[in-house]
XYZ file of C-alpha atoms in Angstrom:
293
model
C -142.430 191.340 96.344
C -145.948 192.312 95.306
C -149.066 190.461 96.400
C -149.628 189.223 92.849
C -146.229 187.580 92.722
C -146.772 185.915 96.083
C -150.128 184.560 94.902
C -148.484 183.187 91.774
C -145.893 181.390 93.853
C -148.564 179.906 96.096
C -150.587 178.719 93.101
C -147.467 177.206 91.509
C -146.614 175.422 94.738
C -150.135 174.026 95.051
C -150.099 172.869 91.429
C -146.724 171.202 91.973
C -147.929 169.425 95.096
C -151.147 168.319 93.401
C -149.226 167.216 90.328
C -146.744 165.192 92.317
C -149.560 163.631 94.326
C -151.382 162.675 91.135
C -148.673 160.454 89.625
C -146.703 157.478 90.827
C -144.047 155.200 89.349
C -144.077 151.403 89.386
C -140.656 149.809 88.887
C -140.102 146.409 87.207
C -139.446 144.598 90.502
C -142.647 145.786 92.204
C -146.414 146.076 91.872
C -148.852 148.559 93.384
C -152.269 148.490 95.027
C -154.346 151.723 94.926
C -156.761 152.237 97.814
C -159.356 154.927 98.402
C -160.591 155.503 101.937
C -159.246 152.068 102.869
C -161.018 150.287 100.004
C -158.982 148.628 97.258
C -159.658 150.246 93.898
C -157.214 148.570 91.552
C -153.798 146.988 91.176
C -150.906 147.841 88.854
C -148.467 145.063 87.989
C -146.687 146.477 84.943
C -143.853 149.020 85.303
C -144.506 152.603 84.242
C -145.848 156.050 85.216
C -149.466 156.102 86.445
C -152.035 158.656 87.641
C -154.212 158.616 90.761
C -156.587 160.958 92.523
C -154.417 163.156 94.731
C -154.923 163.147 98.505
C -157.794 160.672 98.183
C -156.135 157.616 96.724
C -153.071 156.004 98.264
C -150.496 153.673 96.708
C -149.024 150.662 98.487
C -146.087 148.929 96.820
C -145.589 145.172 97.003
C -142.381 143.465 95.930
C -143.009 140.971 93.128
C -139.636 139.246 93.475
C -139.411 135.786 95.021
C -138.988 135.766 98.780
C -137.337 133.137 100.961
C -138.772 131.537 104.103
C -136.779 129.039 106.150
C -138.383 126.648 108.617
C -136.752 125.079 111.647
C -136.725 121.302 112.089
C -140.144 119.696 112.326
C -140.830 116.165 113.490
C -142.795 113.958 111.100
C -143.789 110.290 111.130
C -143.092 108.216 108.027
C -145.400 105.491 106.745
C -143.253 102.836 108.474
C -143.771 104.679 111.792
C -140.233 106.030 111.990
C -139.814 109.570 113.301
C -137.708 112.110 111.426
C -136.638 115.711 111.919
C -136.879 117.660 108.653
C -135.466 121.136 107.970
C -137.046 122.844 104.975
C -137.316 126.149 103.163
C -139.514 127.613 100.467
C -139.456 130.432 97.926
C -142.636 132.286 97.037
C -143.812 135.361 95.177
C -146.975 137.448 95.325
C -148.846 137.076 92.038
C -152.246 138.590 92.941
C -151.682 141.749 94.989
C -155.395 142.480 95.493
C -156.131 138.998 96.843
C -152.988 139.173 98.952
C -154.076 142.466 100.547
C -157.587 141.168 101.141
C -156.552 137.862 102.737
C -153.089 138.299 104.233
C -152.747 142.106 104.327
C -149.043 142.115 105.273
C -146.057 139.893 104.579
C -145.400 138.978 108.271
C -149.007 137.818 108.582
C -148.718 135.784 105.395
C -145.403 134.165 106.365
C -146.933 133.066 109.644
C -149.721 131.348 107.686
C -147.233 129.957 105.154
C -145.242 128.396 107.982
C -148.390 126.590 109.068
C -149.044 125.444 105.501
C -145.526 124.037 105.275
C -145.804 122.170 108.558
C -149.183 120.569 107.850
C -148.281 119.652 104.260
C -144.966 118.190 105.378
C -146.669 115.958 107.946
C -149.452 114.867 105.580
C -147.196 114.050 102.623
C -144.436 112.412 104.676
C -147.008 109.973 106.053
C -147.258 108.458 102.542
C -143.508 107.728 102.298
C -141.354 105.367 104.339
C -138.060 106.308 105.950
C -135.865 105.043 103.106
C -137.934 106.891 100.490
C -137.789 110.177 102.408
C -134.058 109.989 103.018
C -132.944 108.690 99.621
C -135.105 106.729 97.196
C -138.035 109.101 96.517
C -136.917 112.400 97.969
C -137.637 114.324 94.755
C -141.203 112.994 94.668
C -141.670 113.937 98.313
C -140.411 117.487 97.756
C -142.607 118.068 94.707
C -145.688 116.687 96.455
C -145.133 119.059 99.395
C -144.580 122.024 97.068
C -147.862 121.322 95.271
C -149.740 120.970 98.567
C -148.312 124.225 99.971
C -148.922 126.053 96.691
C -152.592 124.997 96.646
C -153.078 126.595 100.053
C -150.989 129.701 99.338
C -152.801 130.338 96.039
C -155.925 131.239 98.033
C -153.934 134.176 99.394
C -152.645 135.385 96.014
C -149.217 133.757 96.367
C -147.373 131.227 94.210
C -144.912 128.817 95.834
C -142.160 128.517 93.230
C -139.862 126.168 95.140
C -139.726 123.924 98.180
C -136.683 122.066 99.428
C -135.822 119.649 102.219
C -132.473 120.812 103.488
C -131.917 117.984 105.944
C -133.791 114.891 107.110
C -132.403 113.257 110.241
C -133.535 110.835 112.872
C -134.067 112.005 116.435
C -131.053 111.097 118.532
C -132.932 108.473 120.517
C -133.914 106.630 117.313
C -130.717 106.955 115.293
C -128.806 104.015 116.738
C -131.748 101.596 116.484
C -132.449 102.517 112.868
C -128.784 102.342 111.923
C -128.557 98.867 113.466
C -131.619 97.795 111.519
C -130.161 99.198 108.303
C -126.892 97.374 108.995
C -128.794 94.118 109.539
C -130.725 94.595 106.294
C -127.527 95.284 104.362
C -125.918 92.198 105.922
C -128.897 90.088 104.888
C -128.658 91.424 101.357
C -124.923 90.645 101.283
C -125.543 87.117 102.573
C -128.188 86.583 99.908
C -125.857 87.795 97.172
C -123.050 85.608 98.536
C -125.341 82.554 98.636
C -126.450 83.193 95.065
C -122.808 83.441 94.021
C -121.907 80.185 95.747
C -124.848 78.408 94.122
C -123.852 79.741 90.722
C -120.241 78.658 91.296
C -121.445 75.173 92.270
C -123.491 74.948 89.091
C -120.521 76.075 86.999
C -118.222 73.533 88.689
C -120.796 70.771 88.182
C -121.102 71.588 84.488
C -117.302 71.756 84.156
C -116.865 68.390 85.922
C -119.488 66.803 83.705
C -117.850 68.214 80.587
C -114.427 67.047 81.801
C -115.767 63.525 82.369
C -117.205 63.440 78.863
C -113.971 64.781 77.369
C -111.825 62.226 79.257
C -114.154 59.377 78.274
C -114.049 60.448 74.644
C -110.254 60.729 74.797
C -109.939 57.259 76.302
C -112.262 55.827 73.697
C -110.295 57.498 70.924
C -107.005 56.293 72.426
C -108.302 52.716 72.646
C -109.431 52.902 69.047
C -106.044 54.288 68.012
C -104.218 51.635 70.072
C -106.330 48.909 68.521
C -105.655 50.224 65.069
C -101.926 50.382 65.898
C -101.918 46.825 67.244
C -103.739 45.611 64.162
C -101.294 47.405 61.921
C -98.357 46.006 63.928
C -99.719 42.479 63.721
C -100.194 42.952 60.009
C -96.602 44.079 59.667
C -95.410 41.100 61.732
C -97.453 38.695 59.658
C -96.096 40.163 56.441
C -92.540 40.003 57.799
C -93.008 36.399 58.916
C -94.257 35.455 55.503
C -91.251 37.025 53.787
C -88.434 35.891 56.139
C -89.430 33.252 58.624
C -85.914 32.757 60.031
C -85.409 36.433 60.834
C -88.864 36.651 62.407
C -88.076 33.673 64.662
C -84.723 35.254 65.574
C -86.443 38.588 66.430
C -89.087 36.904 68.567
C -86.430 34.883 70.395
C -84.393 38.036 71.128
C -87.509 39.676 72.598
C -88.061 36.618 74.771
C -84.422 36.796 75.980
C -84.861 40.480 76.871
C -88.032 39.901 78.839
C -86.707 36.819 80.619
C -83.169 37.929 81.443
C -83.705 41.631 82.187
C -83.936 40.819 85.910
C -80.672 39.388 87.277
C -82.528 37.166 89.792
C -84.500 35.340 87.131
C -84.270 31.549 87.236
C -85.241 29.384 84.274
C -85.962 25.671 84.432
C -85.563 24.205 80.932
C -85.355 20.823 79.347
C -81.818 19.855 78.175
C -83.039 19.405 74.678
C -85.152 22.586 74.690
C -84.757 25.050 71.836
C -84.950 28.268 73.917
C -81.144 28.753 74.042
C -80.375 27.392 70.587
C -78.938 30.783 69.532
C -76.487 30.625 72.465
C -75.370 27.090 71.597
C -75.001 27.855 67.911
C -77.885 25.591 66.907
C -79.894 27.902 64.757
C -83.158 26.340 63.670
C -83.502 26.158 59.993
C -86.191 28.040 58.255
C -87.719 24.765 57.262
C -87.628 23.390 60.838
C -89.188 26.606 62.173
C -92.014 26.201 59.737
């Protein structure tokens, strides 16, 4: 091979090396920071093919996808002075690569700071909620308040906290039994209150029912007395009309009723005058209609 050919190969190799060192590719899931002699020159956050100064400028890639950081249980004190152990985790993503490189430099350094942000925010926010609210009633509000607090601190490092979750909130073992007993007492008091309200309501219902029953019975008795009076009046009217039409039969009917009432009991004793008219129908002496009148 001639010297000219060797020189051409060397030049081609140099051009290839320079060319490859002059371009870089940014993929959709990443972003790049270009530095020159250790100083940040610019950042690239959109995917594509880019050019840099070869051998002088360097490219550092930073993942733009959300990352996950899990925290071990931390002890916090609720507003009602109860102690809890809370496990939590957060998801974050780097949104400002230049600020991130200036403040945090590397992900391990940042996650160490983020862990501190999570702990302090968790303690501060939990102090505004009582035990029941943290465990059940206002857990969503607690979680969102912590996420906002952590995000405000992380934003100063070029990071956005996209999610924060409380995985578990438990009492320390030494406090669990006392709190559970207190909760049981509170539930029992609530049940007793509900039961007392029910008994009072039942008493009111029974009182109203008794009063209504008394009124109904009184009205029924009044109506029955009125009906009985009307019946007696009608009966007396019928008797009077019958007496006016057939006096003898009326006297006979009244005498038969008297016999029935007097002789229905076998032990009845009657003391009568010999010339009394009570047993005239037995002796065959039937009073005349004229005599009866």
